[in-house]
């Protein structure tokens, strides 16, 4: 089992540019979550999907953020245009049964300058 | 009030010490409870689930008090390798699903 795979591991971009983060969940997991982690706010849920359908996107900060899950093995989180305050570590996680917890990917460390 | 609150620490303890972390949660409908461990610049990893009757995994003991909405983690005979941030986590949502709410974590540093 390869685990949850995220790419890229690091991303440095200029303010105003579009950023796309990618995630491949564990095969067979029906739930996929996107979290953002900062020192100030800790881990915050941005959005989660069940069977490729967005269930709760109330954590998405604003219209600059969008997420898609076109199939069971791939999801993207897009920020357009990016701003310095978007700098954070973005984690993707997947789960078969949420009550048993979930598995995180290694994260994407995003720096917007 | 934050949904999950933890003392941020840091807790600096010598090897072999016993250390306890506490956590409170605000949503009385929370269904499941966990402790996750996060090493510096790494992803969070599940340490253990927390059951109403309390549970133990080697040197680690977790307790839950639903009436007080309080969760604890006790680490006995602490090792250098226990140095990490410990995240208290609750699940909200019905049935076996929903999503996890994370505390900001308590940092533990075990010194020789």
mmCIF file of C-alpha atoms in Angstrom:
data_model
loop_
_atom_site.group_PDB
_atom_site.id
_atom_site.type_symbol
_atom_site.label_atom_id
_atom_site.label_comp_id
_atom_site.label_asym_id
_atom_site.label_seq_id
_atom_site.Cartn_x
_atom_site.Cartn_y
_atom_site.Cartn_z
ATOM 1 C CA UNK A 1 0.000 0.000 0.000
ATOM 2 C CA UNK A 2 1.591 3.241 -1.172
ATOM 3 C CA UNK A 3 -0.383 5.395 1.233
ATOM 4 C CA UNK A 4 -1.828 8.788 0.375
ATOM 5 C CA UNK A 5 0.354 10.460 -2.238
ATOM 6 C CA UNK A 6 0.578 14.220 -2.560
ATOM 7 C CA UNK A 7 2.436 16.360 -5.043
ATOM 8 C CA UNK A 8 4.374 18.521 -5.149
ATOM 9 C CA UNK A 9 6.119 18.262 -1.767
ATOM 10 C CA UNK A 10 7.168 21.888 -1.904
ATOM 11 C CA UNK A 11 5.849 24.778 -3.958
ATOM 12 C CA UNK A 12 7.133 28.321 -4.044
ATOM 13 C CA UNK A 13 5.158 30.723 -6.164
ATOM 14 C CA UNK A 14 4.645 34.419 -6.654
ATOM 15 C CA UNK A 15 1.571 36.232 -5.475
ATOM 16 C CA UNK A 16 -1.141 36.175 -8.120
ATOM 17 C CA UNK A 17 -0.095 32.887 -9.672
ATOM 18 C CA UNK A 18 -2.301 29.822 -9.864
ATOM 19 C CA UNK A 19 -1.312 26.885 -7.666
ATOM 20 C CA UNK A 20 -2.563 23.318 -8.067
ATOM 21 C CA UNK A 21 -2.027 20.692 -5.383
ATOM 22 C CA UNK A 22 -2.618 17.038 -6.151
ATOM 23 C CA UNK A 23 -3.636 14.014 -4.116
ATOM 24 C CA UNK A 24 -4.023 10.298 -4.744
ATOM 25 C CA UNK A 25 -5.931 8.602 -1.917
ATOM 26 C CA UNK A 26 -5.430 5.051 -0.727
ATOM 27 C CA UNK A 27 -7.162 2.684 -3.114
ATOM 28 C CA UNK A 28 -10.623 1.742 -1.881
ATOM 29 C CA UNK A 29 -10.984 4.680 0.496
ATOM 30 C CA UNK A 30 -14.277 6.452 -0.139
ATOM 31 C CA UNK A 31 -13.505 9.595 1.831
ATOM 32 C CA UNK A 32 -10.969 12.269 0.910
ATOM 33 C CA UNK A 33 -10.180 15.317 3.009
ATOM 34 C CA UNK A 34 -8.148 18.475 2.382
ATOM 35 C CA UNK A 35 -6.672 20.202 5.451
ATOM 36 C CA UNK A 36 -4.484 23.266 5.851
ATOM 37 C CA UNK A 37 -2.023 23.623 8.728
ATOM 38 C CA UNK A 38 -0.493 26.843 10.041
ATOM 39 C CA UNK A 39 1.180 27.673 13.334
ATOM 40 C CA UNK A 40 -1.541 30.126 14.237
ATOM 41 C CA UNK A 41 -4.620 28.082 13.376
ATOM 42 C CA UNK A 42 -3.448 24.479 13.506
ATOM 43 C CA UNK A 43 -5.110 21.925 11.218
ATOM 44 C CA UNK A 44 -8.244 23.232 9.534
ATOM 45 C CA UNK A 45 -10.588 21.205 7.358
ATOM 46 C CA UNK A 46 -11.076 22.849 3.990
ATOM 47 C CA UNK A 47 -13.320 20.365 2.181
ATOM 48 C CA UNK A 48 -14.137 16.687 2.089
ATOM 49 C CA UNK A 49 -15.500 14.282 -0.497
ATOM 50 C CA UNK A 50 -17.401 11.032 -0.245
ATOM 51 C CA UNK A 51 -17.478 8.855 -3.356
ATOM 52 C CA UNK A 52 -16.044 11.788 -5.342
ATOM 53 C CA UNK A 53 -18.881 14.128 -4.295
ATOM 54 C CA UNK A 54 -18.085 17.221 -2.188
ATOM 55 C CA UNK A 55 -19.923 16.873 1.124
ATOM 56 C CA UNK A 56 -18.767 19.878 3.134
ATOM 57 C CA UNK A 57 -16.825 22.808 1.695
ATOM 58 C CA UNK A 58 -17.625 25.269 4.467
ATOM 59 C CA UNK A 59 -13.956 25.466 5.386
ATOM 60 C CA UNK A 60 -12.836 26.741 1.992
ATOM 61 C CA UNK A 61 -11.603 30.257 2.786
ATOM 62 C CA UNK A 62 -12.970 32.079 -0.230
ATOM 63 C CA UNK A 63 -13.690 31.863 -3.924
ATOM 64 C CA UNK A 64 -10.013 31.749 -4.740
ATOM 65 C CA UNK A 65 -9.976 28.154 -3.512
ATOM 66 C CA UNK A 66 -11.558 25.294 -5.435
ATOM 67 C CA UNK A 67 -11.310 21.518 -5.165
ATOM 68 C CA UNK A 68 -12.277 18.710 -7.484
ATOM 69 C CA UNK A 69 -12.342 14.958 -7.406
ATOM 70 C CA UNK A 70 -12.898 13.749 -10.983
ATOM 71 C CA UNK A 71 -12.461 10.092 -10.023
ATOM 72 C CA UNK A 72 -11.838 7.841 -7.044
ATOM 73 C CA UNK A 73 -8.067 8.017 -7.372
ATOM 74 C CA UNK A 74 -7.366 11.707 -7.837
ATOM 75 C CA UNK A 75 -8.197 15.078 -6.322
ATOM 76 C CA UNK A 76 -6.911 18.613 -6.820
ATOM 77 C CA UNK A 77 -6.959 21.738 -4.710
ATOM 78 C CA UNK A 78 -6.499 24.913 -6.708
ATOM 79 C CA UNK A 79 -5.755 28.424 -5.509
ATOM 80 C CA UNK A 80 -6.200 31.214 -8.028
ATOM 81 C CA UNK A 81 -4.889 33.834 -7.530
ATOM 82 C CA UNK A 82 -2.558 32.896 -4.693
ATOM 83 C CA UNK A 83 -1.736 35.326 -1.862
ATOM 84 C CA UNK A 84 1.046 35.331 0.771
ATOM 85 C CA UNK A 85 -1.490 34.473 3.509
ATOM 86 C CA UNK A 86 -2.138 31.172 1.714
ATOM 87 C CA UNK A 87 1.342 30.017 2.748
ATOM 88 C CA UNK A 88 0.834 26.853 4.802
ATOM 89 C CA UNK A 89 1.175 23.090 4.680
ATOM 90 C CA UNK A 90 -1.714 21.491 2.827
ATOM 91 C CA UNK A 91 -2.529 17.906 3.761
ATOM 92 C CA UNK A 92 -4.710 15.427 1.977
ATOM 93 C CA UNK A 93 -6.122 12.477 3.937
ATOM 94 C CA UNK A 94 -8.276 9.514 3.049
ATOM 95 C CA UNK A 95 -10.431 7.070 4.972
ATOM 96 C CA UNK A 96 -12.569 4.002 4.456
ATOM 97 C CA UNK A 97 -14.512 4.446 7.669
ATOM 98 C CA UNK A 98 -14.080 7.811 9.380
ATOM 99 C CA UNK A 99 -14.819 6.425 12.818
ATOM 100 C CA UNK A 100 -11.525 4.547 12.573
ATOM 101 C CA UNK A 101 -9.535 7.692 11.808
ATOM 102 C CA UNK A 102 -7.769 8.537 8.625
ATOM 103 C CA UNK A 103 -4.397 8.445 6.886
ATOM 104 C CA UNK A 104 -2.607 11.598 5.848
ATOM 105 C CA UNK A 105 -0.322 12.236 2.924
ATOM 106 C CA UNK A 106 3.075 13.831 3.451
ATOM 107 C CA UNK A 107 1.685 17.285 2.678
ATOM 108 C CA UNK A 108 2.551 20.103 0.297
ATOM 109 C CA UNK A 109 4.462 23.005 1.821
ATOM 110 C CA UNK A 110 3.267 26.095 -0.064
ATOM 111 C CA UNK A 111 5.076 29.413 0.089
ATOM 112 C CA UNK A 112 3.603 32.403 -1.704
ATOM 113 C CA UNK A 113 5.999 35.331 -2.010
ATOM 114 C CA UNK B 1 -14.794 28.612 22.359
ATOM 115 C CA UNK B 2 -12.562 26.370 20.261
ATOM 116 C CA UNK B 3 -13.980 22.952 19.431
ATOM 117 C CA UNK B 4 -10.938 21.095 20.748
ATOM 118 C CA UNK B 5 -8.611 22.738 23.241
ATOM 119 C CA UNK B 6 -5.198 21.576 24.392
ATOM 120 C CA UNK B 7 -2.370 23.027 26.420
ATOM 121 C CA UNK B 8 0.213 23.906 23.734
ATOM 122 C CA UNK B 9 3.173 23.186 26.023
ATOM 123 C CA UNK B 10 5.983 22.634 25.459
ATOM 124 C CA UNK B 11 6.374 19.889 28.011
ATOM 125 C CA UNK B 12 10.075 19.322 28.649
ATOM 126 C CA UNK B 13 10.655 16.090 30.549
ATOM 127 C CA UNK B 14 13.636 13.800 31.254
ATOM 128 C CA UNK B 15 13.812 10.282 29.853
ATOM 129 C CA UNK B 16 11.848 7.856 31.980
ATOM 130 C CA UNK B 17 9.378 10.448 33.227
ATOM 131 C CA UNK B 18 5.623 10.053 33.142
ATOM 132 C CA UNK B 19 3.789 12.831 31.344
ATOM 133 C CA UNK B 20 0.079 13.538 30.937
ATOM 134 C CA UNK B 21 -1.722 15.602 28.324
ATOM 135 C CA UNK B 22 -5.267 16.858 28.632
ATOM 136 C CA UNK B 23 -7.818 17.978 26.117
ATOM 137 C CA UNK B 24 -11.386 19.301 26.243
ATOM 138 C CA UNK B 25 -13.958 19.351 23.470
ATOM 139 C CA UNK B 26 -17.045 21.496 23.108
ATOM 140 C CA UNK B 27 -19.409 19.400 20.996
ATOM 141 C CA UNK B 28 -21.297 16.992 23.239
ATOM 142 C CA UNK B 29 -22.392 15.065 20.142
ATOM 143 C CA UNK B 30 -18.796 14.084 19.323
ATOM 144 C CA UNK B 31 -18.717 10.416 18.407
ATOM 145 C CA UNK B 32 -15.128 9.182 18.294
ATOM 146 C CA UNK B 33 -11.904 10.285 19.874
ATOM 147 C CA UNK B 34 -8.262 9.884 18.949
ATOM 148 C CA UNK B 35 -4.743 10.915 19.708
ATOM 149 C CA UNK B 36 -2.530 11.622 16.707
ATOM 150 C CA UNK B 37 1.203 12.194 16.800
ATOM 151 C CA UNK B 38 2.971 14.654 14.513
ATOM 152 C CA UNK B 39 6.734 14.787 14.168
ATOM 153 C CA UNK B 40 8.413 18.008 13.069
ATOM 154 C CA UNK B 41 7.714 18.728 9.376
ATOM 155 C CA UNK B 42 5.824 15.447 8.969
ATOM 156 C CA UNK B 43 2.204 14.445 8.603
ATOM 157 C CA UNK B 44 -0.016 13.541 11.577
ATOM 158 C CA UNK B 45 -0.200 9.812 12.281
ATOM 159 C CA UNK B 46 -2.782 7.959 14.308
ATOM 160 C CA UNK B 47 -1.389 7.036 17.719
ATOM 161 C CA UNK B 48 -4.476 5.471 19.257
ATOM 162 C CA UNK B 49 -8.223 5.642 19.475
ATOM 163 C CA UNK B 50 -9.788 6.560 22.804
ATOM 164 C CA UNK B 51 -12.599 4.431 24.184
ATOM 165 C CA UNK B 52 -15.086 5.233 26.909
ATOM 166 C CA UNK B 53 -13.712 2.538 29.183
ATOM 167 C CA UNK B 54 -10.151 3.799 28.740
ATOM 168 C CA UNK B 55 -7.522 1.890 26.823
ATOM 169 C CA UNK B 56 -3.841 1.153 26.918
ATOM 170 C CA UNK B 57 -1.238 0.494 24.238
ATOM 171 C CA UNK B 58 2.116 -0.327 25.769
ATOM 172 C CA UNK B 59 3.363 2.776 27.570
ATOM 173 C CA UNK B 60 0.413 4.854 26.398
ATOM 174 C CA UNK B 61 -2.929 5.118 28.226
ATOM 175 C CA UNK B 62 -5.904 7.108 26.985
ATOM 176 C CA UNK B 63 -8.959 8.088 28.994
ATOM 177 C CA UNK B 64 -12.273 9.644 28.040
ATOM 178 C CA UNK B 65 -14.763 11.391 30.307
ATOM 179 C CA UNK B 66 -17.878 12.104 28.257
ATOM 180 C CA UNK B 67 -19.668 13.888 31.100
ATOM 181 C CA UNK B 68 -16.823 16.400 31.432
ATOM 182 C CA UNK B 69 -15.980 16.301 27.705
ATOM 183 C CA UNK B 70 -12.393 15.615 28.605
ATOM 184 C CA UNK B 71 -9.741 13.354 27.058
ATOM 185 C CA UNK B 72 -6.325 12.501 28.411
ATOM 186 C CA UNK B 73 -3.158 10.751 27.279
ATOM 187 C CA UNK B 74 -0.600 9.360 29.714
ATOM 188 C CA UNK B 75 2.873 8.364 28.568
ATOM 189 C CA UNK B 76 4.928 6.266 31.000
ATOM 190 C CA UNK B 77 8.690 5.744 30.913
ATOM 191 C CA UNK B 78 9.059 8.370 28.200
ATOM 192 C CA UNK B 79 11.715 7.840 25.504
ATOM 193 C CA UNK B 80 13.662 10.331 23.418
ATOM 194 C CA UNK B 81 11.676 9.063 20.436
ATOM 195 C CA UNK B 82 8.421 10.206 22.061
ATOM 196 C CA UNK B 83 9.397 13.831 21.317
ATOM 197 C CA UNK B 84 6.678 15.118 18.996
ATOM 198 C CA UNK B 85 3.454 17.107 19.000
ATOM 199 C CA UNK B 86 0.386 15.217 20.225
ATOM 200 C CA UNK B 87 -2.922 16.157 18.662
ATOM 201 C CA UNK B 88 -6.252 15.551 20.363
ATOM 202 C CA UNK B 89 -8.941 14.714 17.790
ATOM 203 C CA UNK B 90 -12.708 14.281 17.896
ATOM 204 C CA UNK B 91 -15.091 13.062 15.221
ATOM 205 C CA UNK B 92 -18.301 14.929 14.597
ATOM 206 C CA UNK B 93 -21.076 13.647 12.389
ATOM 207 C CA UNK B 94 -23.535 10.822 12.440
ATOM 208 C CA UNK B 95 -23.108 7.080 12.149
ATOM 209 C CA UNK B 96 -19.595 5.975 11.369
ATOM 210 C CA UNK B 97 -18.703 8.960 9.167
ATOM 211 C CA UNK B 98 -18.461 12.751 9.520
ATOM 212 C CA UNK B 99 -15.081 14.442 9.824
ATOM 213 C CA UNK B 100 -12.288 14.928 12.346
ATOM 214 C CA UNK B 101 -11.640 18.113 14.297
ATOM 215 C CA UNK B 102 -8.062 18.549 15.474
ATOM 216 C CA UNK B 103 -6.709 20.393 18.479
ATOM 217 C CA UNK B 104 -3.640 22.537 17.886
ATOM 218 C CA UNK B 105 -1.465 20.033 19.679
ATOM 219 C CA UNK B 106 0.752 19.735 22.721
ATOM 220 C CA UNK B 107 4.476 19.686 22.098
ATOM 221 C CA UNK B 108 6.548 17.154 24.045
ATOM 222 C CA UNK B 109 10.305 17.252 24.278
ATOM 223 C CA UNK B 110 12.028 14.354 26.056
ATOM 224 C CA UNK B 111 15.592 15.110 27.109
ATOM 225 C CA UNK B 112 18.420 12.674 27.955
#
